[in-house]
Amino acid sequence: MKQLTIIKIGGNVIDNSENLHQFLLDFTALPGDKILVHGGGKIATELGESLGIEAKMFDGRRITDIETLRIVTMVYAGLINKNMVAQLQAKGNNAIGLTGADGNIIKAKKRPIQKALSFGVDLGEVIDYGFVGDLDENSISSATLDNLLKAGLTPVLCAITHDGDSQLLNTNADTIASAVAVAMSSLYKTRLVYCFEKKGVLKDVNDDATVVREIKSNEFESLKVNGTVAGGMIPKLHNAFEAIKKGVSEVYIGKADELGELESGRFGTKLNP
C-alpha cells in the first residue's frame, strides 16, 4: 500500500504567518500523498466578537448557532482555506481547497440535543450544540478523495460539512482528520498527525520539556482524571485512539513547526494501541 499522511492544523498555528509559512514548507516536503485538514477557531472567535457574537464552548467543542455558523463558514471555507491553498500553490504543491459539501466528500448528521457530560459524569442538564455535524463510518467519500490524489492534487479540507439536505454544519476538525484517516486506511497505509502549538502531550502544560513521548490507549482515562489531558486535548486524543482501533497505522500529536522531524521519529507524542 502507498503511504498517505493526513495532517490536521489548528487555529493557533494559522494565526502566525511566519509559523504557517514554515509549516506549509514542511508539509510540502513530506514524501507521499497528503491531505491537510484545518480549523481556525481563534480567527472565527475574534470576528464573532467584533460583530457582537460571543463564542460558546463546552468540553472543548464550539456551540454553533446560526450566526456562528455563518461566521465559521466564511472564515474556515473562505479566508483560511483559500489563503492556505494559495500559499501551497506558491510552494509547488498543487492543492485544492474543499468543504465537505464539495464533491459530497463529507456528509454529516446534525448533533441532537443531548445530556451534558463531563469526563463521563452526567451534569444534570441538556446541551444543544446547534449546527454541529457528527460523522459516522459512511460520512467520508474515500473514492472521491482517492481520485483527487491520483490526479496529483492535495486536498485541503476545512471544518465545514453538510447533511445532504442543503444544510451546512460545523464539524470538529480533529474529528474530520480522524474520520478521513480511517476511511482512507482501506486504500492506503495512513498516518494521522495532529499539529498545534505545543510539542505534544505535556505533563506540565507550561513546560515543553515534559513531553510524553508515547501514550497507550489504556492510559488515556487516567491522564484525563489527573488533568494531564484537558480541554480541547480530550476530543483530540479520543479521536486519535478511535482511529488506531479502526485501522490507522500511526498517530502523532506535536508542534507544527517541528513537522520536519516526523520522518526522523523525533516528532511529538506517538499514540499506541
C-alpha positions as a printed Julia matrix, in Angstrom:
273×3 Matrix{Float64}:
   0.0    0.0     0.0
   1.1    3.56   -0.69
   1.53   5.83    2.31
  -0.93   8.66    2.91
  -0.34  11.31    5.57
  -3.37  13.19    6.94
  -2.35  16.29    8.88
  -4.6   18.49   10.96
  -3.5   22.04   11.78
  -5.16  24.27   14.38
  -6.06  27.92   14.55
  -3.16  28.94   16.81
  -0.68  27.99   14.11
  -2.75  29.51   11.32
  -2.8   32.86   13.14
   1.0   33.2    12.97
   2.01  33.91    9.36
   5.68  33.02    9.89
   4.89  29.7    11.57
   2.27  28.9     8.95
   4.77  29.58    6.16
   7.29  27.16    7.65
   4.62  24.55    8.35
   3.43  24.61    4.74
   7.03  24.25    3.53
   7.5   21.2     5.76
   4.11  19.84    4.72
   5.01  20.15    1.04
   8.35  18.4     1.65
   6.77  15.3     3.23
   7.04  12.24    0.98
   3.99  10.54   -0.49
   0.39  11.62   -0.81
  -1.02  14.1     1.69
  -4.31  15.57    2.9
  -4.46  18.72    5.03
  -7.36  19.35    7.44
  -7.71  22.68    9.22
  -9.81  24.51   11.78
  -9.41  28.19   12.6
 -11.1   28.79   15.91
  -9.27  31.92   17.04
  -9.93  33.9    13.86
 -13.59  32.88   13.91
 -13.87  33.85   17.58
 -12.27  37.26   17.01
 -14.53  38.01   14.03
 -17.57  36.94   16.02
 -16.64  39.18   18.93
 -16.16  42.14   16.59
 -19.75  41.55   15.43
 -21.05  41.16   18.98
 -21.37  37.36   18.81
 -19.82  35.62   21.81
 -18.1   32.26   21.3
 -19.61  29.49   23.4
 -17.71  26.3    24.15
 -18.5   23.12   26.05
 -15.98  20.36   26.81
 -13.56  21.74   24.21
 -16.12  21.98   21.4
 -17.77  25.03   19.85
 -21.53  25.55   20.17
 -22.73  26.72   16.76
 -25.9   28.8    16.46
 -26.94  30.15   13.06
 -24.91  33.37   13.41
 -21.82  31.42   14.42
 -22.32  29.01   11.52
 -22.24  31.92    9.09
 -19.02  33.21   10.65
 -17.18  29.88   10.68
 -18.25  29.16    7.1
 -16.83  32.5     5.94
 -13.61  32.06    7.93
 -12.93  28.34    7.52
 -14.16  27.75    3.95
 -13.16  31.19    2.69
 -10.39  33.2     4.31
  -8.3   30.42    5.85
  -8.85  27.69    3.28
  -8.11  29.77    0.2
  -5.16  31.53    1.83
  -3.5   28.19    2.56
  -4.26  26.83   -0.9
  -2.67  29.92   -2.48
   0.42  29.52   -0.29
   0.73  25.83   -1.14
   0.5   26.62   -4.84
   3.37  29.09   -4.42
   5.41  26.28   -2.83
   4.83  23.91   -5.74
   2.05  21.89   -4.09
  -1.0   21.61   -6.36
  -3.63  21.93   -3.64
  -7.42  22.08   -3.89
  -9.49  23.67   -1.1
 -12.75  21.96   -0.18
 -15.65  21.86    2.25
 -17.43  18.61    2.99
 -20.18  19.64    0.59
 -17.8   19.82   -2.38
 -17.96  16.54   -4.23
 -20.07  15.22   -1.33
 -16.77  14.43    0.38
 -18.01  14.69    3.98
 -21.67  14.13    4.84
 -22.55  14.7     8.47
 -25.61  14.46   10.71
 -26.76  17.34   12.9
 -25.95  16.55   16.5
 -29.12  16.01   18.57
 -29.79  17.74   21.87
 -28.14  15.55   24.49
 -27.19  15.18   28.11
 -24.31  17.37   29.23
 -21.44  15.1    30.24
 -18.01  15.95   31.61
 -15.5   13.1    31.99
 -18.48  10.75   31.63
 -20.36  12.38   34.53
 -23.96  13.49   33.92
 -24.17  17.21   34.82
 -27.94  17.04   35.15
 -28.73  19.28   32.19
 -29.03  19.08   28.43
 -26.96  20.85   25.82
 -27.82  21.9    22.29
 -24.67  22.24   20.16
 -26.68  23.87   17.37
 -25.49  23.38   13.79
 -22.75  20.92   14.66
 -22.25  17.88   12.48
 -21.31  14.41   13.68
 -19.7   11.78   11.47
 -20.13   8.03   11.12
 -18.41   5.25    9.19
 -20.22   6.25    5.98
 -19.52  10.0     6.15
 -16.31  10.17    4.11
 -16.22   9.63    0.34
 -12.89   7.83    0.16
 -13.36   7.22   -3.59
 -13.57  10.95   -4.31
 -10.52  11.74   -2.2
  -8.64   8.87   -3.87
  -9.48  10.27   -7.3
  -8.17  13.71   -6.31
  -4.94  12.2    -5.01
  -4.49  10.13   -8.15
  -4.97  13.33  -10.17
  -1.95  14.8    -8.39
  -3.97  17.13   -6.16
  -3.54  17.75   -2.44
  -6.97  18.12   -0.77
  -7.2   20.88    1.85
 -10.33  20.23    3.9
 -11.91  22.81    6.18
 -14.2   22.03    9.11
 -17.46  22.73    7.25
 -19.56  19.7     6.28
 -23.14  19.23    5.06
 -26.13  16.99    5.76
 -27.11  16.18    2.18
 -30.26  18.28    2.51
 -28.7   21.72    1.84
 -27.72  22.43    5.45
 -24.08  23.28    6.2
 -22.71  22.08    9.53
 -19.67  22.86   11.68
 -17.72  19.68   12.43
 -14.73  19.4    14.73
 -11.6   19.4    12.54
  -9.89  16.78   14.7
 -12.89  14.5    14.13
 -12.7   15.11   10.38
  -8.99  14.28   10.27
  -9.58  11.06   12.2
 -12.56  10.03   10.05
 -10.65  10.73    6.83
  -7.66   8.69    8.05
  -9.9    5.75    8.96
 -11.83   5.89    5.67
  -8.63   6.03    3.61
  -6.96   3.2     5.55
  -8.54   0.6     3.28
  -6.78   2.18    0.28
  -3.54   3.5     1.81
  -1.24   2.98    4.76
  -2.5    6.02    6.65
  -0.59   8.16    9.09
  -2.54  10.74   11.12
  -0.72  13.79   12.5
  -2.22  16.5    14.72
  -0.18  19.72   14.62
  -0.69  22.55   17.1
   1.33  24.98   19.22
   2.73  22.53   21.79
   5.47  19.92   21.39
   3.0   17.14   22.15
   1.08  15.96   25.18
   2.8   17.62   28.16
   2.9   16.56   31.8
   3.24  20.27   32.59
   1.39  22.4    30.04
   3.82  25.27   30.68
   6.98  23.23   30.15
   7.79  21.9    26.68
  10.49  19.71   28.19
   7.81  17.47   29.76
   6.63  15.88   26.5
   5.08  12.46   26.93
   6.71  10.6    24.03
   4.27   7.68   23.94
   0.78   7.09   25.31
  -1.1    3.8    25.25
  -4.87   3.67   24.98
  -5.28   2.2    28.47
  -3.5    5.26   29.95
  -5.92   7.79   28.43
  -8.58   7.76   31.17
  -6.08   8.23   33.99
  -4.45  11.15   32.15
  -7.86  12.85   31.91
  -8.56  12.33   35.59
  -5.2   13.74   36.75
  -5.52  16.75   34.43
  -2.62  15.98   32.1
  -5.17  15.81   29.29
  -7.85  18.51   29.45
  -9.98  20.86   27.35
  -9.55  20.54   23.6
  -6.93  17.82   24.03
  -9.63  15.4    25.23
 -11.5   15.06   21.9
  -8.15  15.14   20.08
  -6.84  12.06   21.87
 -10.22  10.34   21.85
 -10.4   10.64   18.07
  -6.79   9.52   17.73
  -7.27   6.31   19.71
 -10.51   5.54   17.87
  -8.62   5.94   14.59
  -5.97   3.43   15.69
  -8.66   0.91   16.63
 -10.18   1.28   13.15
  -7.09   0.74   11.05
  -4.91   3.88   11.05
  -1.29   2.75   11.23
   0.29   5.7    13.11
  -0.97   8.73   15.06
   1.18  11.62   16.26
   0.48  14.86   18.13
   3.1   17.59   18.09
   4.24  21.11   17.35
   3.56  22.43   13.86
   6.99  23.99   13.41
   8.62  20.63   14.15
   6.78  18.74   11.41
  10.09  18.36    9.6
  11.11  15.89   12.33
   8.27  13.49   11.51
  10.35  11.26    9.24
  13.14  11.02   11.82
  10.8    9.72   14.56
  11.51  12.69   16.85
   8.14  14.41   16.41
   5.83  14.99   19.36
   3.81  12.3    21.11
   3.11   8.97   19.44
  -0.13   7.22   20.37
  -0.09   3.43   20.6
  -2.86   0.8    20.9
